[in-house]
Short mmCIF file of C-alpha atoms in Angstrom, two decimals:
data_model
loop_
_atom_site.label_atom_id
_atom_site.label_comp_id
_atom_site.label_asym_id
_atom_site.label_seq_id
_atom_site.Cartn_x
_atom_site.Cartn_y
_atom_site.Cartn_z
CA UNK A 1 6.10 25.00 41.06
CA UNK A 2 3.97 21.80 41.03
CA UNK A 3 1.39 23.93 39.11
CA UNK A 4 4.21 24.74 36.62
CA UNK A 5 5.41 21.06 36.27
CA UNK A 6 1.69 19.45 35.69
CA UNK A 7 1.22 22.18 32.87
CA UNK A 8 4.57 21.04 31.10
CA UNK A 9 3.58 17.51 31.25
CA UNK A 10 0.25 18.52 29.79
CA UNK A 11 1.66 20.61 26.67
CA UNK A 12 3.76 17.96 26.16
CA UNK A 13 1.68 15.24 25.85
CA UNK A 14 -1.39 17.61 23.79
CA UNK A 15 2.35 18.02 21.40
CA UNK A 16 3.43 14.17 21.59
CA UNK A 17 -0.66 13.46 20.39
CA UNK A 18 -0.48 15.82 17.91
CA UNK A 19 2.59 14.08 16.29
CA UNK A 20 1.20 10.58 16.78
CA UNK A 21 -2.09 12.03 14.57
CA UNK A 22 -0.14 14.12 12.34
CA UNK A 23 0.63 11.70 9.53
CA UNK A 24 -3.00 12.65 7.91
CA UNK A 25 -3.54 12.68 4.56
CA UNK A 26 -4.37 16.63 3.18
CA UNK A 27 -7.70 17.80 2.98
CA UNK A 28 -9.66 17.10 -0.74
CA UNK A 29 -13.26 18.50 -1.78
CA UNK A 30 -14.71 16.99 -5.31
CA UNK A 31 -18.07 17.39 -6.63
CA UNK A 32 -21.18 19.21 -4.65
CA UNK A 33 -21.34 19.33 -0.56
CA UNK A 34 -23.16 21.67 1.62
CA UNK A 35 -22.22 24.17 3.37
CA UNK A 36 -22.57 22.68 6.78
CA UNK A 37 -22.33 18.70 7.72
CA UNK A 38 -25.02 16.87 8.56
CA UNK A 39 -27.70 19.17 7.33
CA UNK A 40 -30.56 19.19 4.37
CA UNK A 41 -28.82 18.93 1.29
CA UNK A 42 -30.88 18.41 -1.99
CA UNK A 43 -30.37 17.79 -5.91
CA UNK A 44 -32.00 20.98 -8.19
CA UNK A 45 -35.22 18.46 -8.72
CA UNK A 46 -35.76 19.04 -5.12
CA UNK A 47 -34.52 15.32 -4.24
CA UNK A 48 -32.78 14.46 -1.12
CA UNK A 49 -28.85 13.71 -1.17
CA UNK A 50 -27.63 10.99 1.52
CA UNK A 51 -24.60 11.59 3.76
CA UNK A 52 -22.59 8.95 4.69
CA UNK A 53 -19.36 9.28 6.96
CA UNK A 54 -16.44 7.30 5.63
CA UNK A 55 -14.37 6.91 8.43
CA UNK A 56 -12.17 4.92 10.83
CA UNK A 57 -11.08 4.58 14.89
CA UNK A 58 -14.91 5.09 15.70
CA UNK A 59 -15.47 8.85 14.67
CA UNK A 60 -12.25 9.30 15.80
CA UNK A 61 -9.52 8.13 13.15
CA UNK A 62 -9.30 10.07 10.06
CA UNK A 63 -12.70 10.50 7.47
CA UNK A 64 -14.77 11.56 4.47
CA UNK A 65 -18.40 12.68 4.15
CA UNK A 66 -19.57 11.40 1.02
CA UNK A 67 -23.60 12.37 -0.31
CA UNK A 68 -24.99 10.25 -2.25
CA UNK A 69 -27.92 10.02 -4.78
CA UNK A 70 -29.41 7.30 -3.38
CA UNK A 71 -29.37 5.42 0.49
CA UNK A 72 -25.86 3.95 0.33
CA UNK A 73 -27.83 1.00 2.75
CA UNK A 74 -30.43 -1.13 0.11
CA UNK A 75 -28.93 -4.52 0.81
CA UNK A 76 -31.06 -7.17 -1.86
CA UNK A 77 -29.28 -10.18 -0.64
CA UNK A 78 -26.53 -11.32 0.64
CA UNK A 79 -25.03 -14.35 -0.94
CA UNK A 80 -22.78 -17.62 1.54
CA UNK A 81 -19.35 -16.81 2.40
CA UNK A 82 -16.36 -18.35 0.33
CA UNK A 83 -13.79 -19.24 2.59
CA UNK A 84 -10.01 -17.52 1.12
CA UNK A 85 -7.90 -18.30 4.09
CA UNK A 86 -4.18 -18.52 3.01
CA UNK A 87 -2.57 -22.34 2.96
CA UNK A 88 0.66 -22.13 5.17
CA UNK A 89 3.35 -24.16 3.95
CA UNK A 90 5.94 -23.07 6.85
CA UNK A 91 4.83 -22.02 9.91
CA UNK A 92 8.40 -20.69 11.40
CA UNK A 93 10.72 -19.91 9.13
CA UNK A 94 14.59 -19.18 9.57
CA UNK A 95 15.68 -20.17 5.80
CA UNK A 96 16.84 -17.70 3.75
CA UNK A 97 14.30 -17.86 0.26
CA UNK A 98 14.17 -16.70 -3.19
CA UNK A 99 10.36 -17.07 -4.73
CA UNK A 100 10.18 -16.42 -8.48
CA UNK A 101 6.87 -14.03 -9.06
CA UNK A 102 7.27 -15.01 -12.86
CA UNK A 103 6.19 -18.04 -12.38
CA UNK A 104 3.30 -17.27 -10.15
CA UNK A 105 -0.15 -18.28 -12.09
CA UNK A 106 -2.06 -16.15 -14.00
CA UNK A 107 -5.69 -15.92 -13.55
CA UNK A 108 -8.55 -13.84 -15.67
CA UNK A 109 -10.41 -13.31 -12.57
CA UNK A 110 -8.70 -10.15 -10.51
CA UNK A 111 -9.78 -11.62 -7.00
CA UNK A 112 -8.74 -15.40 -7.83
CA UNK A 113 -5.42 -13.49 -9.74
CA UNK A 114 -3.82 -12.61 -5.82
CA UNK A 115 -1.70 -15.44 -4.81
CA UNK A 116 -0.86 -14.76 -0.79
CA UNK A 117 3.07 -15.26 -0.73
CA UNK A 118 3.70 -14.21 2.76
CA UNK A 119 1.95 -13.33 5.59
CA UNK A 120 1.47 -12.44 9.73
CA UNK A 121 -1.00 -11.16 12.06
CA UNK A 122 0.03 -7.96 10.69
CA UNK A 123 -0.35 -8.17 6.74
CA UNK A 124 -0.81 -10.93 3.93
CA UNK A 125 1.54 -9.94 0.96
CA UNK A 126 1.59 -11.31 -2.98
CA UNK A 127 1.36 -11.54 -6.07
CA UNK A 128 -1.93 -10.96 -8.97
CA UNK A 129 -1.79 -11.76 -12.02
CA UNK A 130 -4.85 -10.55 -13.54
CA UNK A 131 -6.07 -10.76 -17.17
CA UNK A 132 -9.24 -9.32 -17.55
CA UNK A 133 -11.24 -6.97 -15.37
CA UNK A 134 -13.88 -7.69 -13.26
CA UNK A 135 -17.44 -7.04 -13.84
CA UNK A 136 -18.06 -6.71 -10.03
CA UNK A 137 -16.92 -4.24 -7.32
CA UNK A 138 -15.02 -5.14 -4.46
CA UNK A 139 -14.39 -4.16 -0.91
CA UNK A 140 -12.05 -5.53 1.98
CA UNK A 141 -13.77 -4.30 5.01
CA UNK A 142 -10.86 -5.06 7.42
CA UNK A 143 -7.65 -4.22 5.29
CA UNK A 144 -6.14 -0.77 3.86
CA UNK A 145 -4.42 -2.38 0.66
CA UNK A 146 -1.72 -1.43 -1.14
CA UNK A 147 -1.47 -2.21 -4.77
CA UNK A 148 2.46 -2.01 -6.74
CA UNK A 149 2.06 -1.21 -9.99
CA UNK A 150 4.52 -3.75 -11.95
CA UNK A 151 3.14 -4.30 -15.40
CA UNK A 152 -0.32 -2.69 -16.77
CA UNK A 153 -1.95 0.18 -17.17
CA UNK A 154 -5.73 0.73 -16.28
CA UNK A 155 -8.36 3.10 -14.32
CA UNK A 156 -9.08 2.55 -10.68
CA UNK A 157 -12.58 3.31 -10.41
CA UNK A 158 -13.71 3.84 -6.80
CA UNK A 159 -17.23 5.69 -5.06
CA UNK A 160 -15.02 8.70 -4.68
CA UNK A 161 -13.67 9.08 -8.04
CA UNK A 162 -11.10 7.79 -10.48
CA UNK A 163 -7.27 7.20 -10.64
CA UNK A 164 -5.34 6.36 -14.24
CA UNK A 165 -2.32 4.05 -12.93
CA UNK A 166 1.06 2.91 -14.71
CA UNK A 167 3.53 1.18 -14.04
CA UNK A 168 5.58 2.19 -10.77
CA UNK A 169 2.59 3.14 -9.14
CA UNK A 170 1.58 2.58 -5.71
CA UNK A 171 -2.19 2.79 -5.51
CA UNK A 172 -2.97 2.84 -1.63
CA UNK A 173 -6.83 1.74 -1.13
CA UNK A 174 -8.18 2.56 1.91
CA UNK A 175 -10.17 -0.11 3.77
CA UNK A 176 -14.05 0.27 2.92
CA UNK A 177 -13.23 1.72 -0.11
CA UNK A 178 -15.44 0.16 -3.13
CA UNK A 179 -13.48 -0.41 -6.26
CA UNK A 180 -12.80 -1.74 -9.59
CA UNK A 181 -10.17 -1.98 -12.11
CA UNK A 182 -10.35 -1.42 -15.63
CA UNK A 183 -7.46 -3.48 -17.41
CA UNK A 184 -6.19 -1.33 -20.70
CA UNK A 185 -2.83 -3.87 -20.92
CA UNK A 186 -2.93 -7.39 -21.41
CA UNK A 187 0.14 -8.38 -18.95
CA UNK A 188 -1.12 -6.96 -15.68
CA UNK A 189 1.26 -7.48 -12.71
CA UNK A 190 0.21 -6.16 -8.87
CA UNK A 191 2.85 -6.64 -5.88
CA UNK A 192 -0.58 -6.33 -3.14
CA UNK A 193 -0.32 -6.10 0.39
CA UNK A 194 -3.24 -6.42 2.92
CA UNK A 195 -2.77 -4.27 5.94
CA UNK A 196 -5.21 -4.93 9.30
CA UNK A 197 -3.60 -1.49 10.26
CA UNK A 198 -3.93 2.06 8.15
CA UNK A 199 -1.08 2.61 5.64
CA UNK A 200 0.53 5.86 6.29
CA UNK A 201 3.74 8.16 5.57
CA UNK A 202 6.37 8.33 7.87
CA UNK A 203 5.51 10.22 10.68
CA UNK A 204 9.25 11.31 10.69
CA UNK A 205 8.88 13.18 7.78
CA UNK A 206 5.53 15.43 8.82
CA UNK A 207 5.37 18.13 10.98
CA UNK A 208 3.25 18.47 14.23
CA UNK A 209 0.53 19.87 11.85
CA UNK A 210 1.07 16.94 9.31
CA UNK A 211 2.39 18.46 6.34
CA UNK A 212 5.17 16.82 4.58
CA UNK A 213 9.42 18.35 5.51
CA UNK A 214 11.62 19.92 3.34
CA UNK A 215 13.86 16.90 3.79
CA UNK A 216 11.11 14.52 2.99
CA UNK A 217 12.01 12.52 -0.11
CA UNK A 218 8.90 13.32 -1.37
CA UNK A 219 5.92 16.10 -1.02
CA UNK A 220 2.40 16.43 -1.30
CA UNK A 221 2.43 17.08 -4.79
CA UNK A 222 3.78 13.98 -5.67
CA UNK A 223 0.45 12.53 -3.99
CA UNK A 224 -2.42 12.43 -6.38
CA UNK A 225 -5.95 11.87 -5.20
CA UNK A 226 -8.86 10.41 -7.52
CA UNK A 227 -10.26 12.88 -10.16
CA UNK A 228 -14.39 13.94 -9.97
CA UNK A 229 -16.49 11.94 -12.11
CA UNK A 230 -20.18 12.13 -12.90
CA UNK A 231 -22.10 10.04 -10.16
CA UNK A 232 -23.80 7.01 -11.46
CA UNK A 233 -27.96 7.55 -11.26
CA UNK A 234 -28.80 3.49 -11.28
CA UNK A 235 -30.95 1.28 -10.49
CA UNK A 236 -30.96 -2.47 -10.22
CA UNK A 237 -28.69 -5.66 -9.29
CA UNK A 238 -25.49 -4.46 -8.10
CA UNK A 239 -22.59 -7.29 -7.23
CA UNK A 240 -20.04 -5.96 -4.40
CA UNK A 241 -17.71 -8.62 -3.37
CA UNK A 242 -16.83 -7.88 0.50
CA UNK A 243 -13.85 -9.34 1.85
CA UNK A 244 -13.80 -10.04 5.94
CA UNK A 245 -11.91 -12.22 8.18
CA UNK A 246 -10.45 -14.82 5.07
CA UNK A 247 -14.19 -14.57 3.80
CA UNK A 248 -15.23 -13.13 0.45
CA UNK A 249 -19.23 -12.57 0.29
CA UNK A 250 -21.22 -11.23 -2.29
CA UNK A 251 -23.82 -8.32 -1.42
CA UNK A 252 -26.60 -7.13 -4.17
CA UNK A 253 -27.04 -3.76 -4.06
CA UNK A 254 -29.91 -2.15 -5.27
CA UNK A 255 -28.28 1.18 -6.25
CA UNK A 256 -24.72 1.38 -8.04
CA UNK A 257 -22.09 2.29 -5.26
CA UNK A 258 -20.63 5.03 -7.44
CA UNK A 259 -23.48 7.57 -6.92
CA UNK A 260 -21.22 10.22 -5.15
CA UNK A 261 -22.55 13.52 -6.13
CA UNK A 262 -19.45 15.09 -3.89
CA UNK A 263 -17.55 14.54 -0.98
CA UNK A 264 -14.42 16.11 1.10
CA UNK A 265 -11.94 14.83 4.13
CA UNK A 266 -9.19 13.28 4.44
CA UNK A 267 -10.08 9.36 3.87
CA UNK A 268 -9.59 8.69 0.07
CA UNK A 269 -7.51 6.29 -2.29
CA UNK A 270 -4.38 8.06 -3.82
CA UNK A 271 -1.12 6.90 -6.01
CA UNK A 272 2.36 7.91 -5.83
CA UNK A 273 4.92 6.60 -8.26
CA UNK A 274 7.95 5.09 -6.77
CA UNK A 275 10.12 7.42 -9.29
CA UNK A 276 9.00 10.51 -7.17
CA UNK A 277 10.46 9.27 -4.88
CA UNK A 278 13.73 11.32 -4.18
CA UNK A 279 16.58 9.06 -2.83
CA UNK A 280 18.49 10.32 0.20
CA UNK A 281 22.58 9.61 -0.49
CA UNK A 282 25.62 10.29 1.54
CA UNK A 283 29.70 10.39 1.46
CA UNK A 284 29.24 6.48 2.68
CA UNK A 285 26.14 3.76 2.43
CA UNK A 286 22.95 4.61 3.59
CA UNK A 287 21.19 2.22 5.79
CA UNK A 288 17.43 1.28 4.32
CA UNK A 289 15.80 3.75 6.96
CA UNK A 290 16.44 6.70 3.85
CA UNK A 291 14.50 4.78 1.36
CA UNK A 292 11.08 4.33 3.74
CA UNK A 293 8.11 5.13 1.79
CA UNK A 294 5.03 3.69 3.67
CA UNK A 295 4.45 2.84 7.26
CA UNK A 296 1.82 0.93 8.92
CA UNK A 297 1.72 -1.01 12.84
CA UNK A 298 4.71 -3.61 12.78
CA UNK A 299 5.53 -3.01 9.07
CA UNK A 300 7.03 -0.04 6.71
CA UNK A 301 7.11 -0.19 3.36
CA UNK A 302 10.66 1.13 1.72
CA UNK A 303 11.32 2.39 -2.57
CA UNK A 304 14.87 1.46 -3.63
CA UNK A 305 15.04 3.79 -6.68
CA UNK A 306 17.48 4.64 -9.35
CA UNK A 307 20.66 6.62 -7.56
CA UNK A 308 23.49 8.30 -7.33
CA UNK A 309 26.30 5.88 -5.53
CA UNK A 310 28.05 7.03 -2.35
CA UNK A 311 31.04 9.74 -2.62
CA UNK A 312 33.86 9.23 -0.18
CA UNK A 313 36.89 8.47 -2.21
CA UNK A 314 37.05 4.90 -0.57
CA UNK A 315 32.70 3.93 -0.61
CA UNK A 316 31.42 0.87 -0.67
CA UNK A 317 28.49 1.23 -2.78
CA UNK A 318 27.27 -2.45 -1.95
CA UNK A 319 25.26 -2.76 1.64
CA UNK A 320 27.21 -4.05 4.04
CA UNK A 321 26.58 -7.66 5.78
CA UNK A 322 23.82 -7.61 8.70
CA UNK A 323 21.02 -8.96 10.30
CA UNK A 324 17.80 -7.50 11.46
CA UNK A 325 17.29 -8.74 14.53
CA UNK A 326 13.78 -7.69 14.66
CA UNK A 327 12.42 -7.82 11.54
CA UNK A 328 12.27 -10.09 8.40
CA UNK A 329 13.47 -8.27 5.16
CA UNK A 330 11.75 -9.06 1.53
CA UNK A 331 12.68 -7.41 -1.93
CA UNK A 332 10.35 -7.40 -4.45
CA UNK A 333 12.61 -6.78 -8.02
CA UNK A 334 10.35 -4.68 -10.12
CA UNK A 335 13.11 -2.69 -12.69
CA UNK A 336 17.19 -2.69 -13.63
CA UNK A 337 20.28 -4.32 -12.30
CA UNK A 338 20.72 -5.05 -8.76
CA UNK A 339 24.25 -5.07 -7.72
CA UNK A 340 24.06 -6.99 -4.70
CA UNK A 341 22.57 -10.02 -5.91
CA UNK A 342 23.89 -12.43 -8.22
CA UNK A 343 21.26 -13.73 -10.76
CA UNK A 344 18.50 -11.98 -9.73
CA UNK A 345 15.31 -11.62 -12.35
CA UNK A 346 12.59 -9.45 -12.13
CA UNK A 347 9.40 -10.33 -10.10
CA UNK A 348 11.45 -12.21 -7.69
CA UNK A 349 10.93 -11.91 -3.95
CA UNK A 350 14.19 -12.56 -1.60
CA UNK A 351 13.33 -12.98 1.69
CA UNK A 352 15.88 -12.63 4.46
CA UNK A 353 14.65 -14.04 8.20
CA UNK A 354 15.19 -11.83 11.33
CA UNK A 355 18.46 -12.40 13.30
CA UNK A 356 20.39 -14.81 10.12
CA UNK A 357 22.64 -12.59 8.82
CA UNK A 358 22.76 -11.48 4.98
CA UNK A 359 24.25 -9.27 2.59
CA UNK A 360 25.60 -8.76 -1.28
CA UNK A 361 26.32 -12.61 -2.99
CA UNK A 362 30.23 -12.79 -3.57
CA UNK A 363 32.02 -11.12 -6.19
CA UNK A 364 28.87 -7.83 -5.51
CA UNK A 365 30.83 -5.77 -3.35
CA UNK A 366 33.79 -6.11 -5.32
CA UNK A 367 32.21 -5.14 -8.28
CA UNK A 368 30.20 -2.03 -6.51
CA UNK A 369 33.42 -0.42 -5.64
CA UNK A 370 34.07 3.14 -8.05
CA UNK A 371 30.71 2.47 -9.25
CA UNK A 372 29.22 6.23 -9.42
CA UNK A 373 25.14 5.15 -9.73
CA UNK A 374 22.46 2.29 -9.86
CA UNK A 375 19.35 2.43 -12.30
CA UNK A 376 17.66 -0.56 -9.92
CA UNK A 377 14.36 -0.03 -8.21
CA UNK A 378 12.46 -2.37 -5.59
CA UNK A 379 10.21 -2.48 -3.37
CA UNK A 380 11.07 -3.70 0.25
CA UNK A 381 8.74 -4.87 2.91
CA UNK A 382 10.23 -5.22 5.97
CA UNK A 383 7.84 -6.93 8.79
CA UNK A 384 8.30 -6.80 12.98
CA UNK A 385 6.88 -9.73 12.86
CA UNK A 386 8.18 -13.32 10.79
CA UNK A 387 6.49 -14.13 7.75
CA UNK A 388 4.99 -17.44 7.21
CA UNK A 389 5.16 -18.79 3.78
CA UNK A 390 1.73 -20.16 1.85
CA UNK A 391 1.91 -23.65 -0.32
CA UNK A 392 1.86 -20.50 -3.42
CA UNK A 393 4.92 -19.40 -2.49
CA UNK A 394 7.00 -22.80 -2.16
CA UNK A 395 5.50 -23.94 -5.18
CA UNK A 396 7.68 -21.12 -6.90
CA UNK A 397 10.54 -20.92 -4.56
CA UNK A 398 14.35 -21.15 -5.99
CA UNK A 399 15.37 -23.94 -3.38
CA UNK A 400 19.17 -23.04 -4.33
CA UNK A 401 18.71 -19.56 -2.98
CA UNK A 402 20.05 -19.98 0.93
CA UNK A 403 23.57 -21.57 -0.30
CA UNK A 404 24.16 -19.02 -3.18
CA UNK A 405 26.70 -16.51 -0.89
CA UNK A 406 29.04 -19.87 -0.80
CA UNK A 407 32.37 -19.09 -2.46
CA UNK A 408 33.51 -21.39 -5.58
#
């Protein structure tokens, strides 16, 4: 019987393991790889390719093998560390804010462009403004980021390939990853988050063998990968910016990084546009659970999207008053009309404090009612942990916002 009982416990931890790793990305291949890892693997001119493992958690976490032309290692110096730590303006904060992204500063450099807004131990979270694009690569070493696609077009050009981005994109960067991006617009707008956790899809929504439900609100072909191109065969002075702990140095590289003659895993950039996302609706409102598109530790990431309204005969369309106890709640106002706010413009961040309760500005549930759809989409972050607000963000902030539910 005891036998019995210890073998239960065992299956169901191997099961409850299996779920906890199951929210993997699928497998890719692009370009040339060997048959077998970690063996001899040469060009047709009889020259030797390099592996590298791209990986995270220690060999343990999820990973690529990438070969490259040349040793992935030829460091030619390594310029001092510039110090990009965030300025706090409020430390604890229980006031409910509005900060206008419109009026956040452009910049033509693309790592000067990101203006922290809000941030934790968890994530930093802003706004970039970018006009022109950099002649450098970059890396963040210690962050996955994700980057919201509000205005622009462009190429993201990383070691394992390219991705063309639009608007409503979500390009999710895994940390490590060595990028660029080439600017074809010139009004480029990013939402950007910095995550010192991996961004993921909902567990919820996988399978114990990490594939995506039939009641997920979206599937794995709405995920696209970068596209194979031609590996870079260079020589010479190579800038990567690395980003570490608040500090941005620059490394010389003797080879260009994008010398990727193939690779395969699991560890990669991708997009997915927020209008694949399909929204989840019901006979009455849906809490914002249905609209969760990203998840990471202490932090998911959620796509309001163009809808149909709810369908009992007597709905409320508008969300109903509440507080989340645990968690602050931001919108980020990237397209359309938003019923529940009252003078709301696009690029605007509302920020809502754990535990002080909020909901639609008066005269927005009234006008929600018989409504049959919304065109609005958004992008919510909702943190476990309070925000802190930088000197960027006040500098910007509507200080009218926290008495605008008061009743004429």
């Amino acid at each position: 019987m005891r036998s019995k009982i210890s073998c239960n416990l065992i299956l169901k931890k191997i099961l409850h393991l299996r779920k906890a790793k199951s929210n993997k990305m699928r497998y890719v291949q692009l370009g040339k790889i060997p048959p077998k890892r970690h063996t001899v693997f040469k060009s047709e001119d009889d020259q030797f390719y390099y592996e590298q493992l791209f990986g995270t958690e220690g060999f343990h976490g999820i990973a690529s093998l990438l070969y490259h032309t040349h040793r992935p290692t030829q460091i030619k110096s390594i310029g001092e560390a510039k110090d990009v730590t965030p300025k706090i303006a409020v430390e604890k904060n229980v006031t409910p804010r509005m900060v206008k992204g419109a009026k956040v500063t452009a910049e033509d450099d693309f790592l000067e462009s990101r203006k922290v807004l809000m941030l934790n131990n968890d994530l930093k979270m802003g706004l970039a403004k970018p006009r022109k694009s950099p002649d450098y690569f970059y890396k963040n070493a210690e962050c996955d980021e994700l980057l919201f696609v509000h205005a622009g077009k462009g190429i993201l050009k990383t070691m394992l390939g390219n991705i063309q981005f639009s608007v409503g994109d979500y390009l999710i960067i895994p940390r490590g990853t060595i990028y660029q991006l080439e600017l074809e617009s010139e009004e480029n707008v990013f939402l950007f988050i910095e995550a010192h956790s991996p961004i993921y899809t909902p567990k919820r929504y996988r399978n114990e063998f990490g594939q995506l439900l039939e009641h997920s609100p979206f599937c794995e072909r709405d995920i696209v990968p970068p596209t194979f191109v031609q590996p870079k065969n260079e020589k010479g002075d190579f800038l990567i910016k690395v980003k570490k702990e608040n500090q941005i140095t620059d490394f010389i590289y003797a080879t260009h990084p994008f010398d990727v003659v193939g690779w395969d895993g699991y560890f990669y950039p991708y997009k997915f546009n927020i209008k694949n996302f399909e929204p989840i609706t019901g006979r009455i409102h849906q809490p914002p659970p249905v609209h969760q598109n990203f998840e990471a530790h202490n932090f998911v990431v959620c796509s309001f999207v163009a809808r149909m309204y709810d369908y009992h005969p007597q709905a409320i369309p508008a969300p109903y008053n509440h507080s989340n106890i645990d968690s602050d709640e931001v919108l980020f106002y990237t397209q359309g009309d938003f019923m529940s706010r009252n003078h709301v413009d696009l690029m605007d961040f509302s920020l809502h404090p754990g535990g002080v309760v909020h909901g639609p500005h008066p005269g927005a549930m009234e006008r929600s009612i018989g409504k049959k759809s919304t065109d609005e989409y958004a992008v919510m972050v909702d943190p476990f942990r309070p925000f802190k607000l930088t000197e960027e963000a006040i500098k910007v902030e509507d200080p009218s916002y926290k008495t605008s539910w008061l009743e004429d």
